[in-house]
Coordinates of C-alpha atoms in Angstrom, one line a residue:
M1 CA 1.9 61.5 131.0
S2 CA 3.0 64.1 128.4
K3 CA 4.8 67.3 129.3
S4 CA 1.8 69.4 128.2
R5 CA -0.6 67.3 130.3
K6 CA 1.6 67.8 133.4
T7 CA 1.7 71.6 132.7
I8 CA -2.1 71.7 132.6
N9 CA -2.5 69.7 135.8
A10 CA -0.1 71.9 137.6
A11 CA -2.0 75.0 136.5
N12 CA -5.3 73.5 137.6
A13 CA -3.9 72.6 141.0
G14 CA -2.6 76.1 141.4
S15 CA -6.0 77.6 140.6
K16 CA -7.9 75.8 143.4
P17 CA -9.0 78.2 146.1
K18 CA -7.0 77.9 149.3
R19 CA -8.8 77.8 152.7
R20 CA -7.4 80.3 155.1
W21 CA -6.6 79.2 158.6
L22 CA -5.6 80.9 161.8
N23 CA -3.9 79.5 164.9
I24 CA -6.0 80.5 167.9
G25 CA -3.8 81.6 170.8
P26 CA -4.5 83.1 174.2
G27 CA -4.1 86.7 172.9
I28 CA -6.6 86.4 170.0
V29 CA -9.4 89.0 169.9
L30 CA -12.2 90.0 167.6
A31 CA -9.9 92.3 165.8
L32 CA -8.8 89.3 163.8
A33 CA -12.2 89.1 162.3
I34 CA -12.3 92.6 160.7
S35 CA -9.9 95.0 159.1
A36 CA -11.0 98.1 160.9
L37 CA -9.7 99.1 164.3
I38 CA -11.9 97.6 167.1
G39 CA -12.2 99.6 170.3
S40 CA -13.5 98.1 173.6
Q41 CA -15.7 100.3 175.8
W42 CA -17.4 99.6 179.1
I43 CA -21.2 100.1 178.7
K44 CA -23.5 100.5 181.7
T45 CA -27.0 99.1 181.6
E46 CA -29.8 100.3 183.8
V47 CA -29.2 97.5 186.3
A48 CA -25.5 98.0 186.4
A49 CA -26.0 101.8 186.9
R50 CA -28.1 101.1 189.9
R51 CA -25.5 98.8 191.3
Q52 CA -22.7 101.2 190.4
T53 CA -20.8 98.4 188.8
P54 CA -19.7 98.2 185.1
A55 CA -21.4 95.7 182.8
P56 CA -19.1 93.4 180.7
P57 CA -17.5 95.3 177.8
I58 CA -18.8 94.8 174.3
V59 CA -16.6 95.1 171.3
E60 CA -17.4 98.1 169.3
R61 CA -16.5 99.0 165.7
Q62 CA -15.2 102.5 166.2
V63 CA -12.3 103.7 164.1
I64 CA -10.2 106.3 165.9
S65 CA -9.1 108.3 162.9
S66 CA -8.3 111.8 164.2
S67 CA -5.9 113.2 166.8
Y68 CA -9.1 114.5 168.7
E69 CA -10.3 110.9 169.1
E70 CA -6.9 109.5 169.8
K71 CA -6.6 111.9 172.8
S72 CA -10.2 111.4 174.1
G73 CA -11.0 107.8 173.1
P74 CA -14.3 106.5 171.7
T75 CA -17.4 108.8 171.9
P76 CA -19.1 108.5 175.3
E77 CA -22.8 108.4 176.0
V78 CA -24.7 111.6 176.9
G79 CA -24.6 110.4 180.5
F80 CA -20.9 111.3 180.6
I81 CA -22.0 115.0 180.4
I82 CA -24.7 114.6 183.0
D83 CA -22.3 113.0 185.4
R84 CA -20.2 116.1 185.2
A85 CA -23.0 118.6 185.3
A86 CA -21.6 120.5 188.3
K87 CA -18.0 120.6 187.0
L88 CA -19.3 121.9 183.6
H89 CA -21.7 124.4 185.2
I90 CA -24.6 122.9 183.3
T91 CA -27.8 125.0 183.7
D92 CA -31.1 123.5 184.7
S93 CA -32.4 124.1 181.2
Q94 CA -29.5 122.3 179.6
L95 CA -29.7 119.4 182.1
T96 CA -33.4 118.9 181.3
H97 CA -32.6 118.6 177.6
L98 CA -29.7 116.3 178.3
K99 CA -31.7 114.0 180.5
A100 CA -34.4 113.8 177.9
M101 CA -31.9 112.7 175.3
C102 CA -30.4 110.2 177.7
A103 CA -33.9 108.7 178.4
Q104 CA -34.5 108.4 174.7
W105 CA -31.1 106.7 174.2
R106 CA -31.9 104.1 176.8
K107 CA -35.3 103.4 175.4
F108 CA -34.2 102.8 171.9
Y109 CA -30.7 101.5 172.3
G110 CA -30.7 99.9 175.7
P111 CA -32.1 96.6 174.3
K112 CA -29.6 96.7 171.5
I113 CA -26.7 97.1 174.0
V114 CA -28.0 94.1 175.9
A115 CA -28.2 92.1 172.7
A116 CA -24.7 93.1 171.8
N117 CA -23.3 92.1 175.2
R118 CA -25.0 88.7 174.8
A119 CA -23.6 88.3 171.3
A120 CA -20.1 89.2 172.6
E121 CA -20.3 86.6 175.3
K122 CA -21.3 84.0 172.8
T123 CA -18.4 85.0 170.5
N124 CA -15.9 85.0 173.3
S125 CA -17.1 81.5 174.3
Y126 CA -16.5 80.4 170.7
L127 CA -13.0 81.9 170.6
A128 CA -12.2 80.3 174.0
G129 CA -13.2 76.9 172.6
A130 CA -11.2 77.5 169.5
Q131 CA -8.0 77.8 171.5
G132 CA -8.1 74.1 172.0
R133 CA -7.9 73.5 168.2
Q134 CA -4.6 74.0 166.3
R135 CA -6.2 75.9 163.4
T136 CA -9.5 77.6 162.8
P137 CA -10.7 78.9 159.4
V138 CA -10.8 82.7 159.2
A139 CA -14.3 82.5 157.8
Q140 CA -15.5 80.8 161.0
I141 CA -14.1 83.6 163.1
Q142 CA -15.7 86.2 160.9
N143 CA -19.1 84.5 161.0
A144 CA -18.9 84.2 164.8
A145 CA -18.0 87.9 165.2
A146 CA -20.6 89.1 162.6
P147 CA -23.5 89.7 165.1
V148 CA -21.2 91.7 167.4
I149 CA -19.8 93.8 164.7
A150 CA -23.2 94.6 163.2
L151 CA -24.8 95.6 166.5
S152 CA -21.8 97.4 167.9
G153 CA -21.4 99.4 164.7
E154 CA -25.0 100.5 164.8
I155 CA -24.7 101.5 168.5
S156 CA -21.4 103.3 168.0
S157 CA -22.8 105.3 165.1
A158 CA -26.0 106.2 167.0
R159 CA -24.0 107.2 170.1
R160 CA -21.9 109.6 168.1
S161 CA -25.1 111.1 166.7
Y162 CA -26.6 111.6 170.2
W163 CA -23.3 113.1 171.4
D164 CA -23.1 115.6 168.5
R165 CA -26.7 116.7 169.4
A166 CA -25.8 117.0 173.1
I167 CA -22.7 119.2 172.7
K168 CA -24.7 121.7 170.6
I169 CA -26.6 122.5 173.8
L170 CA -23.3 123.5 175.5
T171 CA -21.5 126.8 175.4
P172 CA -18.0 127.0 173.9
E173 CA -16.5 127.2 177.4
Q174 CA -18.4 124.1 178.4
R175 CA -17.3 122.2 175.3
K176 CA -13.7 123.1 176.0
E177 CA -14.0 121.8 179.6
L178 CA -15.8 118.7 178.4
Q179 CA -13.0 117.9 176.1
S180 CA -10.5 118.1 178.9
E181 CA -12.7 115.8 180.9
R182 CA -12.8 113.3 178.1
E183 CA -9.0 113.3 177.7
A184 CA -8.5 112.9 181.4
D185 CA -11.0 110.0 181.6
W186 CA -9.4 108.3 178.6
A187 CA -5.9 108.6 180.0
A188 CA -7.1 107.1 183.3
R189 CA -8.7 104.2 181.4
Q190 CA -5.5 103.6 179.5
E191 CA -3.4 103.6 182.6
A192 CA -5.7 101.2 184.3
L193 CA -5.6 98.9 181.3
A194 CA -1.8 99.0 181.3
R195 CA -1.7 98.1 185.0
D196 CA -4.1 95.2 184.4
R197 CA -1.9 93.9 181.6
Q198 CA 1.2 94.3 183.8
R199 CA -0.4 92.3 186.6
A200 CA -1.6 89.6 184.1
G201 CA 1.9 89.3 182.8
K202 CA 3.4 88.5 186.2

């Protein structure tokens, strides 16, 4: 084979698209499937609320981009305010508006939350099975995570919209107290997560 033919073959070989692979280990999460920061949040369904037990967490596409969000975590549901009505000195009129918003949220987004939880369970099962294989194509992980990312992104965006509407009902003093409540709640969640990780590492 001539030198020029060898050069051409080498160039062609180098131009072939390479398939990307990932080793699936015990610590892999859906964050591997997207470039944005993925935040996990506990979401309570109607049944779980009645039982006073948290539903399984769904993975949500929520970028924490500001110091405000870093301190207080992902945006809660309007129910967060209702649960603290006494502490925030919420008036009867305010509470009526907040409960109406909460009912509307559950009506339109309750089914989507259930669907997102189911999609997350399916994706988690896929990832658990992938741990038994040495390498898994990145594209397969992305495809498995796509339904969760789409649904959770929609839910996260809508929740922020409802939250923005809710806090407009509050007075400046109530908003300030609410922010303190959010920061305290987020700090408690982070501490609990750290304890769980510590116990898991033992």
